[in-house]
Amino acid sequence: MSSTKASLRLAEAIDGSGRLNGRCADRLVATIDEFARIAKSSGCAELMAFATSAVRDAKNSEEVLARVRAETGVALRVLSGVDESRLTFLAVRRWYGWSAGRILNIDIGGGSLEISSGVDEEPDVALSLPLGAGRLTREWLPDDPPGRRRVQMLRDWLATELAEPGKQVREAGRPDLAVATSKTFRSLARLTGAAPSAAGPYVKRTLTATGLRQLIAFISRMTAADRAELEGVSADRAPQIVAGALVAEASMKALEVECVDICPWALREGLILRRLDSEADPTTWVETSVQGVDAKSR
């Protein structure tokens, strides 16, 4: 097994007209081409290429997808926000098992926030909201470091935006286990004292609301360069970690959660698990029992 990653930060590269800019599209094409070559040289029998929020919401997404296919030969499939939420939930369920009872999961991406809750492998509620860390950094926190007033404005706005989604998820049932996925949550947990990644995936890691509030007060006064020096924060993530922390704080408050367990599995594992479960084309999955909300950016 091998793993190769590249951070493109597409959600931060949307221009004022809502389009992925040319330089960002160039990086996307080059990265997909490189990864396709790596997969081929590694003897990969099947390539699963998916795009999420940034490509999904870009006004020139069709143009970008066509260019990717023409220049790399890879047909990049775009997941809906609801499917992102559902597939991440599947990964979390498989990690914790049936004995976990009702699971509530929160996942913060660059462009969107996914929240799901359920007692089965398919969540009862799966929400996708345009509240990703990269998107909000671009729209709300352009200064470095972000001003105290802007941080408070974003905090207040998030509380309003998450009031109704939080109510909808709470009405589905009180969770037996509250979970968080994504690199953002792993970084936040590490910054509040959780074990480093080197300790392995089976070490229990948690993030508390109290620890998160204290962390926000600390990192919101720092520049991105200074945050990148903190253990657990990469240079790529440092610019958007403040916005990510504010989304995490607002989500936990809206869902009335004081502590979340950090799950090492997320969307990638959910895609693989679903593919192993079924020969069906992943883009055709539909579950009418799910209360899906795939909100568009405003």
C-alpha positions as CSV (number, residue, x, y, z in Angstrom):
1,M,0.0,0.0,0.0
2,S,1.3,3.5,-0.8
3,S,-0.1,7.0,-0.4
4,T,0.7,10.2,-2.3
5,K,-0.9,13.5,-1.6
6,A,-0.9,17.0,-3.0
7,S,-2.6,20.1,-1.5
8,L,-4.3,22.2,-4.2
9,R,-6.5,24.4,-1.9
10,L,-9.0,24.8,-4.7
11,A,-11.6,26.4,-2.5
12,E,-9.3,29.3,-1.9
13,A,-8.7,29.7,-5.6
14,I,-12.2,30.7,-6.7
15,D,-12.1,34.2,-8.2
16,G,-14.6,37.0,-7.7
17,S,-16.8,35.7,-10.5
18,G,-17.1,32.2,-8.9
19,R,-14.7,30.5,-11.4
20,L,-11.6,28.4,-10.8
21,N,-8.8,30.6,-12.0
22,G,-6.5,29.5,-14.8
23,R,-3.5,28.9,-12.6
24,C,-5.5,26.7,-10.3
25,A,-6.9,24.8,-13.2
26,D,-3.3,24.3,-14.5
27,R,-2.3,22.8,-11.1
28,L,-5.3,20.6,-11.1
29,V,-4.6,19.1,-14.5
30,A,-0.9,18.6,-13.7
31,T,-1.7,16.9,-10.4
32,I,-4.3,14.5,-11.9
33,D,-1.9,13.7,-14.7
34,E,0.9,13.0,-12.3
35,F,-1.3,10.8,-10.0
36,A,-2.7,8.9,-13.0
37,R,0.9,8.1,-14.0
38,I,1.8,7.0,-10.5
39,A,-1.3,4.7,-10.4
40,K,-0.4,3.2,-13.7
41,S,3.3,2.6,-12.7
42,S,2.1,1.1,-9.4
43,G,0.0,-1.5,-11.2
44,C,-3.3,0.0,-10.1
45,A,-6.2,-2.0,-11.7
46,E,-8.9,0.7,-11.3
47,L,-8.7,4.4,-11.0
48,M,-11.4,6.2,-9.0
49,A,-11.2,9.9,-9.6
50,F,-13.6,12.2,-7.8
51,A,-14.0,15.9,-7.3
52,T,-15.9,17.6,-4.4
53,S,-17.0,21.1,-3.4
54,A,-14.6,23.4,-5.1
55,V,-15.1,21.9,-8.6
56,R,-18.8,21.2,-7.9
57,D,-19.6,24.8,-7.2
58,A,-17.3,26.5,-9.7
59,K,-19.2,28.3,-12.5
60,N,-16.7,26.9,-15.0
61,S,-16.7,23.4,-13.7
62,E,-17.8,21.8,-17.0
63,E,-15.0,23.6,-18.8
64,V,-12.4,22.4,-16.2
65,L,-13.7,18.8,-16.2
66,A,-13.5,18.7,-20.0
67,R,-9.9,20.0,-19.9
68,V,-8.9,17.4,-17.3
69,R,-10.3,14.6,-19.5
70,A,-8.8,16.0,-22.7
71,E,-5.3,16.5,-21.3
72,T,-5.0,13.5,-18.9
73,G,-7.5,11.0,-20.1
74,V,-9.1,10.9,-16.6
75,A,-12.9,11.3,-16.3
76,L,-13.2,13.2,-13.1
77,R,-16.5,12.6,-11.5
78,V,-18.1,15.2,-9.3
79,L,-19.7,14.0,-6.0
80,S,-22.8,15.8,-4.7
81,G,-22.5,17.3,-1.3
82,V,-25.1,14.8,0.1
83,D,-23.1,11.9,-1.3
84,E,-20.0,13.3,0.4
85,S,-21.8,13.3,3.7
86,R,-23.2,9.8,3.2
87,L,-20.0,8.2,2.1
88,T,-18.0,9.8,5.0
89,F,-20.7,8.5,7.3
90,L,-20.3,5.0,5.9
91,A,-16.5,5.1,6.6
92,V,-17.2,6.3,10.2
93,R,-19.8,3.6,10.8
94,R,-17.4,0.9,9.5
95,W,-14.6,2.2,11.7
96,Y,-16.7,2.2,15.0
97,G,-19.1,-0.6,14.2
98,W,-22.7,-1.3,15.0
99,S,-22.2,-1.2,18.8
100,A,-21.6,2.6,18.6
101,G,-25.3,3.2,18.2
102,R,-26.5,6.5,16.7
103,I,-23.4,8.3,15.3
104,L,-23.2,12.0,14.6
105,N,-20.4,13.0,12.2
106,I,-19.0,16.4,11.3
107,D,-16.6,16.9,8.4
108,I,-14.9,20.2,7.5
109,G,-13.5,20.4,3.9
110,G,-12.0,23.3,2.0
111,G,-15.3,24.3,0.4
112,S,-18.1,22.6,2.4
113,L,-19.2,21.3,5.8
114,E,-20.9,17.9,5.9
115,I,-23.0,16.8,8.9
116,S,-24.6,13.4,9.1
117,S,-26.5,11.3,11.8
118,G,-27.9,7.8,11.8
119,V,-28.0,4.3,13.3
120,D,-27.3,2.4,10.2
121,E,-24.8,2.5,7.4
122,E,-27.0,5.0,5.6
123,P,-27.5,8.2,7.7
124,D,-31.0,9.4,8.6
125,V,-29.9,12.9,7.9
126,A,-27.0,14.0,5.5
127,L,-26.3,17.7,5.1
128,S,-23.8,19.6,3.0
129,L,-23.4,23.3,3.6
130,P,-21.0,25.8,1.9
131,L,-19.1,26.4,5.1
132,G,-15.7,25.0,4.3
133,A,-12.5,26.4,5.8
134,G,-10.9,27.5,2.6
135,R,-14.1,29.2,1.3
136,L,-14.6,31.1,4.6
137,T,-11.0,32.1,4.8
138,R,-11.3,33.7,1.3
139,E,-14.6,35.3,2.0
140,W,-14.3,36.4,5.6
141,L,-10.7,36.4,6.8
142,P,-8.5,37.9,4.1
143,D,-6.1,39.6,6.5
144,D,-3.1,37.9,8.1
145,P,-3.6,37.7,11.0
146,P,-7.3,38.0,10.9
147,G,-8.7,41.0,12.8
148,R,-10.5,40.4,16.1
149,R,-13.6,42.1,14.7
150,R,-13.7,39.9,11.6
151,V,-13.3,36.7,13.7
152,Q,-16.3,37.7,15.8
153,M,-18.4,38.6,12.8
154,L,-17.7,35.2,11.2
155,R,-18.5,33.5,14.6
156,D,-21.8,35.3,14.8
157,W,-22.7,34.6,11.1
158,L,-21.9,30.9,11.5
159,A,-24.2,30.7,14.5
160,T,-27.0,32.0,12.4
161,E,-26.2,29.8,9.4
162,L,-26.1,26.6,11.5
163,A,-29.1,27.2,13.7
164,E,-31.6,25.5,11.4
165,P,-29.3,22.6,10.2
166,G,-28.4,22.0,13.9
167,K,-32.0,21.7,14.8
168,Q,-32.7,19.3,11.9
169,V,-29.9,17.0,13.0
170,R,-30.8,17.1,16.7
171,E,-34.4,16.2,15.9
172,A,-33.1,13.0,14.2
173,G,-32.1,11.7,17.7
174,R,-29.5,12.2,20.3
175,P,-26.2,10.6,19.3
176,D,-24.6,7.9,21.3
177,L,-21.2,8.9,19.7
178,A,-20.2,12.2,18.3
179,V,-17.4,12.0,15.7
180,A,-15.4,14.4,13.6
181,T,-13.4,13.6,10.4
182,S,-11.1,15.6,8.1
183,K,-7.6,17.0,8.3
184,T,-9.0,20.2,9.9
185,F,-10.3,18.3,12.9
186,R,-7.2,16.2,13.2
187,S,-5.1,19.3,13.3
188,L,-7.3,21.0,15.8
189,A,-7.2,17.9,18.1
190,R,-3.4,17.8,17.8
191,L,-3.2,21.5,18.8
192,T,-5.3,20.8,21.9
193,G,-3.1,17.9,23.0
194,A,-4.2,14.8,21.1
195,A,-1.6,12.2,20.1
196,P,0.5,12.9,16.9
197,S,-0.2,10.9,13.8
198,A,3.0,8.9,14.4
199,A,1.2,7.2,17.3
200,G,-0.9,5.4,14.8
201,P,-4.6,5.3,13.9
202,Y,-5.9,3.3,16.8
203,V,-5.0,5.8,19.5
204,K,-8.1,7.6,20.8
205,R,-8.1,11.3,20.0
206,T,-10.7,13.8,21.0
207,L,-11.5,17.5,20.7
208,T,-13.5,19.3,23.3
209,A,-15.5,22.5,23.0
210,T,-13.6,24.1,25.9
211,G,-10.2,23.3,24.3
212,L,-11.4,24.6,21.0
213,R,-12.4,27.9,22.4
214,Q,-9.1,28.4,24.1
215,L,-7.3,27.4,20.9
216,I,-9.2,29.9,18.8
217,A,-8.2,32.8,21.1
218,F,-4.6,31.7,20.7
219,I,-4.3,31.0,16.9
220,S,-6.5,33.9,15.7
221,R,-3.8,36.3,16.9
222,M,-1.0,34.6,14.9
223,T,0.1,35.0,11.3
224,A,-0.2,32.0,9.0
225,A,3.6,31.7,9.0
226,D,3.6,31.4,12.8
227,R,0.7,28.9,12.8
228,A,2.6,26.8,10.3
229,E,5.3,26.4,13.0
230,L,2.9,24.7,15.4
231,E,3.0,20.9,15.7
232,G,0.2,19.4,13.7
233,V,-0.4,22.3,11.3
234,S,1.1,22.1,7.8
235,A,2.1,25.1,5.8
236,D,-0.8,24.4,3.4
237,R,-3.4,24.3,6.2
238,A,-2.0,27.2,8.3
239,P,-3.9,29.9,6.4
240,Q,-7.3,28.3,6.8
241,I,-7.0,26.7,10.3
242,V,-8.7,29.7,12.0
243,A,-11.7,29.6,9.8
244,G,-11.8,25.8,10.3
245,A,-11.7,26.2,14.0
246,L,-14.6,28.6,14.0
247,V,-16.6,26.2,11.8
248,A,-15.8,23.4,14.2
249,E,-16.8,25.5,17.2
250,A,-20.1,26.7,15.6
251,S,-21.0,23.2,14.5
252,M,-20.4,21.6,17.9
253,K,-22.4,24.4,19.6
254,A,-25.3,24.1,17.1
255,L,-25.4,20.3,17.6
256,E,-25.0,20.6,21.3
257,V,-21.9,18.5,21.4
258,E,-19.2,19.1,24.0
259,C,-16.7,16.6,22.7
260,V,-16.0,14.6,19.5
261,D,-13.9,11.6,18.8
262,I,-11.5,11.9,15.8
263,C,-12.0,9.2,13.2
264,P,-9.1,8.3,11.0
265,W,-11.4,7.3,8.1
266,A,-13.3,9.7,6.0
267,L,-14.5,10.3,2.4
268,R,-11.7,8.4,0.7
269,E,-12.3,5.3,2.7
270,G,-16.1,5.6,2.2
271,L,-15.6,5.7,-1.5
272,I,-13.4,2.6,-1.4
273,L,-15.8,0.7,0.9
274,R,-18.8,1.5,-1.3
275,R,-16.9,0.4,-4.4
276,L,-16.0,-2.9,-2.7
277,D,-19.7,-3.3,-1.6
278,S,-21.1,-2.9,-5.1
279,E,-20.2,-3.0,-8.7
280,A,-22.7,-0.1,-9.4
281,D,-21.4,3.2,-10.7
282,P,-20.9,5.4,-7.7
283,T,-22.4,8.4,-9.4
284,T,-25.8,6.7,-9.5
285,W,-26.2,6.0,-5.8
286,V,-29.5,7.2,-4.6
287,E,-31.1,6.7,-1.2
288,T,-34.6,8.1,-0.9
289,S,-34.7,7.5,2.8
290,V,-32.0,10.1,3.4
291,Q,-33.0,13.7,4.3
292,G,-30.5,15.3,2.0
293,V,-29.6,18.9,1.9
294,D,-27.0,20.0,-0.6
295,A,-26.8,23.8,-0.1
296,K,-25.3,26.0,-2.8
297,S,-23.0,28.8,-2.1
298,R,-24.6,32.2,-2.0
